[in-house]
N, CA and C of each residue as an Amber inpcrd file, in Angstrom:
protein
   342
  98.9070000  57.5490000 100.7270000  98.2780000  56.6920000 101.7130000
  99.2330000  56.3620000 102.8610000 100.5200000  56.2190000 102.5250000
 101.5040000  55.9030000 103.5480000 101.6620000  57.0620000 104.5420000
 101.5840000  58.2880000 104.0310000 101.7110000  59.4560000 104.8920000
 100.5120000  59.5570000 105.8360000  99.3100000  59.2960000 105.3280000
  98.1160000  59.3260000 106.1700000  98.1870000  58.2750000 107.2770000
  98.6770000  57.1020000 106.9280000  98.8310000  56.0390000 107.9250000
  99.8250000  56.4500000 109.0080000 100.9130000  57.1020000 108.6090000
 101.9130000  57.5510000 109.5740000 101.3540000  58.6480000 110.4740000
 100.5680000  59.5660000 109.9000000  99.9490000  60.6320000 110.6920000
  98.9790000  60.0470000 111.7080000  98.1790000  59.0790000 111.2980000
  97.2370000  58.4340000 112.2270000  97.9710000  57.6890000 113.3390000
  99.0850000  57.0570000 112.9930000  99.8670000  56.3560000 114.0050000
 100.4300000  57.3490000 115.0240000 100.9240000  58.4790000 114.5490000
 101.4520000  59.4860000 115.4750000 100.3390000  60.1150000 116.3040000
  99.1590000  60.2760000 115.7410000  98.0270000  60.7810000 116.5360000
  97.6790000  59.8130000 117.6650000  97.7660000  58.5150000 117.3830000
  97.5390000  57.5120000 118.4200000  98.5740000  57.6660000 119.5380000
  99.8430000  57.8200000 119.1730000 100.8890000  57.9430000 120.1850000
 100.8020000  59.2730000 120.9250000 100.3160000  60.3120000 120.2680000
 100.0770000  61.5770000 120.9580000  98.9670000  61.4110000 121.9930000
  97.9360000  60.6430000 121.6550000  96.8790000  60.3420000 122.6230000
  97.4200000  59.5820000 123.8210000  98.3030000  58.6250000 123.5690000
  98.9380000  57.8810000 124.6610000  99.7720000  58.8280000 125.5290000
 100.4420000  59.7900000 124.9040000 101.2400000  60.7350000 125.6880000
 100.3490000  61.6160000 126.5570000  99.1410000  61.9690000 126.0760000
  98.2120000  62.7430000 126.9110000  97.7270000  61.9150000 128.0960000
  97.4730000  60.6360000 127.8860000  97.0570000  59.7680000 128.9970000
  98.1890000  59.6440000 130.0160000  99.4190000  59.4860000 129.5340000
 100.5620000  59.3750000 130.4410000 100.7770000  60.6770000 131.2160000
 100.6320000  61.8120000 130.5450000 100.7960000  63.1000000 131.2240000
  99.6940000  63.3120000 132.2560000  98.4620000  62.9520000 131.9100000
  97.3590000  63.0760000 132.8610000  97.6040000  62.2010000 134.0870000
  98.0920000  60.9940000 133.8720000  98.3900000  60.0990000 134.9980000
  99.4790000  60.6880000 135.8840000 100.5000000  61.2490000 135.2690000
 101.5770000  61.8620000 136.0470000 101.0580000  63.0380000 136.8810000
 100.2520000  63.8870000 136.2840000  99.7330000  65.0490000 137.0040000
  98.7950000  64.6140000 138.1230000  97.9820000  63.5920000 137.9020000
  97.1020000  63.0830000 138.9690000  97.9310000  62.5620000 140.1350000
  99.0340000  61.8770000 139.8500000  99.9160000  61.4060000 140.9170000
 100.5560000  62.5960000 141.6220000 100.9260000  63.6110000 140.8600000
 101.6100000  64.7770000 141.4030000 100.7290000  65.5850000 142.3500000
  99.4690000  65.8230000 141.9760000  98.6220000  66.6710000 142.8120000
  97.8100000  65.8850000 143.8330000  97.7890000  64.5730000 143.7310000
  97.0930000  63.7640000 144.7220000  95.6200000  63.5770000 144.4040000
  94.8930000  62.9830000 145.3390000  93.4660000  62.7290000 145.0960000
  92.6520000  64.0130000 145.0900000  91.5080000  63.9450000 144.4210000
  90.6120000  65.1050000 144.3950000  90.0110000  65.3270000 145.7810000
  89.9300000  66.5900000 146.2030000  89.3040000  66.8660000 147.5030000
  87.7960000  66.6450000 147.4280000  87.2240000  66.3780000 148.5800000
  85.7780000  66.1820000 148.6560000  85.0980000  67.5260000 148.4670000
  84.1810000  67.6090000 147.5190000  83.5610000  68.8970000 147.2030000
  82.3670000  69.2320000 148.0850000  82.0110000  68.3820000 149.0350000
  80.8290000  68.6450000 149.8560000  81.1650000  69.2260000 151.2280000
  82.4280000  69.5220000 151.4970000  82.8180000  69.9800000 152.8230000
  82.9480000  71.4820000 152.9720000  82.5620000  72.2460000 152.0180000
  82.6040000  73.6930000 152.2020000  83.3510000  74.4050000 151.1000000
  83.4950000  75.7080000 151.3310000  84.0610000  76.5920000 150.3130000
  85.5350000  76.3060000 150.0500000  86.3230000  76.0500000 151.1010000
  87.7520000  75.8350000 150.9020000  88.0210000  74.5660000 150.1020000
  87.2560000  73.5230000 150.3340000  87.4280000  72.3060000 149.5420000
  86.9820000  72.5140000 148.1020000  85.9490000  73.3350000 147.9160000
  85.5200000  73.6660000 146.5580000  86.6020000  74.4680000 145.8480000
  87.2750000  75.3490000 146.5760000  88.3810000  76.1220000 146.0180000
  89.5540000  75.1990000 145.6660000  89.8500000  74.2280000 146.5320000
  90.8960000  73.2500000 146.2380000  90.5680000  72.4500000 144.9860000
  89.3190000  72.0760000 144.8270000  88.8870000  71.3340000 143.6490000
  89.0720000  72.1680000 142.3850000  88.7300000  73.4360000 142.4610000
  88.8890000  74.3400000 141.3260000  90.3680000  74.5110000 140.9720000
  91.2130000  74.6390000 141.9700000  92.6500000  74.7940000 141.7370000
  93.2170000  73.5220000 141.1210000  92.8110000  72.3460000 141.6280000
  93.2970000  71.0810000 141.0710000  92.9160000  70.9400000 139.6040000
  91.6890000  71.2740000 139.2640000  91.2580000  71.1550000 137.8660000
  91.9620000  72.1680000 136.9810000  92.2420000  73.3500000 137.5080000
  92.9810000  74.3480000 136.7440000  94.4050000  73.8680000 136.4770000
  95.0280000  73.2570000 137.4710000  96.3770000  72.7200000 137.3020000
  96.3640000  71.6340000 136.2300000  95.3710000  70.7720000 136.2600000
  95.2810000  69.7120000 135.2640000  95.1230000  70.2930000 133.8640000
  94.2480000  71.2750000 133.7170000  93.9940000  71.8610000 132.4000000
  95.2320000  72.5780000 131.8690000  96.0190000  73.1880000 132.7360000
  97.1930000  73.9220000 132.2890000  98.4250000  73.0440000 132.1200000
  98.6140000  72.0740000 132.9890000  99.8570000  71.3130000 133.0130000
  99.8590000  70.1150000 132.0670000  98.7430000  69.4360000 131.9300000
  98.6940000  68.2280000 131.1000000  99.0530000  68.5100000 129.6430000
  98.5050000  69.5240000 128.9890000  98.9020000  69.7420000 127.5860000
 100.3850000  70.0750000 127.4100000 100.9590000  70.7900000 128.3570000
 102.3830000  71.1420000 128.2530000 103.2410000  69.8890000 128.3750000
 102.9960000  69.0930000 129.4000000 103.7910000  67.8830000 129.6170000
 103.5530000  66.8780000 128.4950000 102.3080000  66.7330000 128.0500000
 102.0050000  65.8050000 126.9650000 102.6710000  66.2310000 125.6640000
 102.7360000  67.5160000 125.4050000 103.4040000  68.0000000 124.1960000
 104.8980000  67.7010000 124.2370000 105.5090000  67.8750000 125.3890000
 106.9300000  67.5620000 125.5320000 107.1670000  66.0760000 125.3140000
 106.3290000  65.2430000 125.9150000 106.4550000  63.7920000 125.7480000
 106.2540000  63.4080000 124.2860000 105.2470000  63.9660000 123.6400000
 104.9510000  63.6250000 122.2460000 106.0790000  64.0430000 121.3180000
 106.6110000  65.2400000 121.5060000 107.7020000  65.7070000 120.6440000
 108.9390000  64.8300000 120.8160000 109.2790000  64.5190000 122.0520000
 110.4350000  63.6470000 122.2890000 110.2220000  62.2570000 121.7030000
 108.9910000  61.7350000 121.8280000 108.7120000  60.4090000 121.2750000
 108.7790000  60.4180000 119.7540000 108.1850000  61.4190000 119.1260000
 108.1820000  61.4660000 117.6570000 109.6050000  61.6030000 117.1240000
 110.4030000  62.4410000 117.7600000 111.7990000  62.5600000 117.3260000
 112.5630000  61.2560000 117.5310000 112.3260000  60.5800000 118.6480000
 112.9600000  59.2880000 118.8940000 112.5010000  58.2600000 117.8740000
 111.2230000  58.2800000 117.5480000 110.6970000  57.3200000 116.5920000
 111.2550000  57.5620000 115.1910000 111.3130000  58.8100000 114.7770000
 111.7920000  59.1190000 113.4300000 113.2690000  58.7890000 113.2800000
 114.0760000  59.1820000 114.2460000 115.5180000  59.0470000 114.0960000
 116.0970000  57.7330000 114.6020000 115.3710000  56.9710000 115.4150000
 115.9600000  55.7530000 115.9690000 115.0710000  54.5180000 115.8230000
 113.8260000  54.6110000 116.2620000 112.9910000  53.4150000 116.3410000
 112.5910000  52.8660000 114.9790000 112.3570000  53.7280000 114.0080000
 111.9680000  53.2340000 112.6800000 113.0310000  52.3350000 112.0840000
 114.2900000  52.6900000 112.2850000 115.3850000  51.8840000 111.7410000
 115.5300000  50.5680000 112.4950000 115.4020000  50.6170000 113.8100000
 115.6020000  49.4190000 114.6300000 114.4230000  48.4510000 114.5550000
 113.2090000  48.9610000 114.3990000 112.0130000  48.1140000 114.4390000
 111.3590000  47.9610000 113.0670000 112.1460000  48.0320000 112.0160000
 111.5950000  48.0280000 110.6640000 110.7870000  46.7680000 110.3740000
 111.3220000  45.6060000 110.5600000 110.6190000  44.3490000 110.2990000
 110.5110000  43.5150000 111.5720000 110.0930000  44.1530000 112.6380000
 110.0140000  43.4850000 113.9310000 108.5550000  43.4060000 114.3610000
 108.1620000  42.2520000 114.8590000 106.7760000  42.0710000 115.2910000
 106.5010000  42.7250000 116.6500000 107.5440000  43.1120000 117.3610000
 107.3700000  43.7220000 118.6850000 107.4950000  45.2360000 118.6270000
 107.0430000  45.8440000 117.5500000 107.1720000  47.2800000 117.3710000
 106.2990000  48.0820000 118.3050000 105.0390000  47.6870000 118.4560000
 104.1100000  48.4490000 119.2930000 104.4750000  48.3600000 120.7750000
 104.7570000  47.1610000 121.3160000 105.1770000  47.1400000 122.7320000
 106.4830000  47.8940000 122.9840000 107.3880000  47.8490000 122.0250000
 108.6480000  48.5860000 122.1870000 108.3990000  50.0850000 122.1810000
 107.5450000  50.5550000 121.3020000 107.2240000  51.9800000 121.2630000
 106.4900000  52.4040000 122.5460000 105.6010000  51.5480000 123.0410000
 104.9040000  51.8540000 124.2910000 105.8980000  51.9500000 125.4450000
 106.8500000  51.0400000 125.4890000 107.8770000  51.0840000 126.5250000
 108.7050000  52.3650000 126.4150000 109.0370000  52.7640000 125.1970000
 109.8100000  53.9920000 124.9980000 109.0160000  55.2140000 125.4590000
 107.7360000  55.2570000 125.1380000 106.9310000  56.4220000 125.5520000
 106.7730000  56.4590000 127.0780000 106.7100000  55.3120000 127.7280000
 106.6490000  55.2900000 129.1870000 107.9860000  55.7310000 129.7940000
 109.0980000  55.3230000 129.1900000 110.4080000  55.7650000 129.6770000
 110.5740000  57.2740000 129.4960000 110.1130000  57.7970000 128.3750000
 110.1690000  59.2430000 128.1620000 109.2980000  59.9580000 129.1920000
 108.1320000  59.3970000 129.5010000 107.2570000  59.9870000 130.5110000
 107.9390000  60.0130000 131.8740000 108.6240000  58.9490000 132.2240000
 109.3280000  58.8980000 133.5020000 110.4470000  59.9270000 133.5440000
 111.2030000  60.0550000 132.4570000 112.2920000  61.0290000 132.4060000
 111.7400000  62.4530000 132.4870000 110.6680000  62.7390000 131.7610000
 110.0540000  64.0690000 131.8140000 109.4970000  64.3390000 133.2110000
 108.8750000  63.3420000 133.8290000 108.3390000  63.5030000 135.1810000
 109.4170000  63.7720000 136.2090000 110.5140000  63.0320000 136.1220000
 111.6220000  63.2490000 137.0590000 112.2450000  64.6200000 136.8440000
 112.4160000  65.0120000 135.5800000 112.9620000  66.3320000 135.2790000
 112.0450000  67.4380000 135.7980000 110.7360000  67.2760000 135.6040000
 109.7830000  68.2650000 136.0980000 109.8430000  68.3480000 137.6180000
 109.8970000  67.2010000 138.2770000 109.9450000  67.1870000 139.7330000
 111.2110000  67.8670000 140.2490000 112.3500000  67.5720000 139.6250000
 113.6070000  68.1780000 140.0550000 113.5760000  69.6900000 139.8470000
 113.0580000  70.1280000 138.6850000 113.0110000  71.5620000 138.4160000
 112.0220000  72.2870000 139.3240000 110.9470000  71.6020000 139.7170000
 109.9390000  72.2620000 140.5410000 110.2610000  72.2060000 142.0320000
 110.6280000  71.0530000 142.5320000 110.7890000  70.8900000 143.9740000
 112.2310000  71.0790000 144.4620000 113.2050000  70.5710000 143.7160000
 114.5870000  70.5870000 144.2080000 115.2620000  71.9190000 143.8760000
 115.2480000  72.2870000 142.5920000 115.9410000  73.5010000 142.1730000
 115.0560000  74.7270000 142.3190000 113.7490000  74.5330000 142.3020000
 112.7510000  75.6060000 142.4570000 112.8290000  76.6350000 141.3220000
 112.8860000  76.1450000 140.0990000 112.8780000  77.0210000 138.9310000
 111.4570000  77.2360000 138.4360000 110.6730000  76.1810000 138.4360000
 109.3020000  76.2610000 137.9250000 108.3870000  76.7650000 139.0170000
C-alpha cells in the first residue's frame, strides 16, 4: 500500500511538471495567432500546436526526472516529519522548471545547439 501511495504521489508531481512545461512553452512561443486571417495565420497556428505537442513532453519529462531524483535523494530525508512538505516540493519543482527553462533558452538562443 505504501508503494502505491508513493506512485500516486509521483504521478501527481509528474502532472504538475507537465503543467509547468506547458506554461513555459506557451511563454516561449507567445500568444496563439488569430486563425481567421488567412492561410499564413492558419499555418502559424499549426506550427505552434506542433511545437507544443513535441516540446512539452520532452521538457516535462526532464523536469519530472530531476524532481523525482531530488525527492528521493534529498527531500524525503529533509521533509520527513514536516507539515510544509507539499509547498516545499512545489517550490522545488518550480525552481527546477526555471533552471530547465533557462538552460533550454541558453542552448537554443545563445549557443544555438538546439
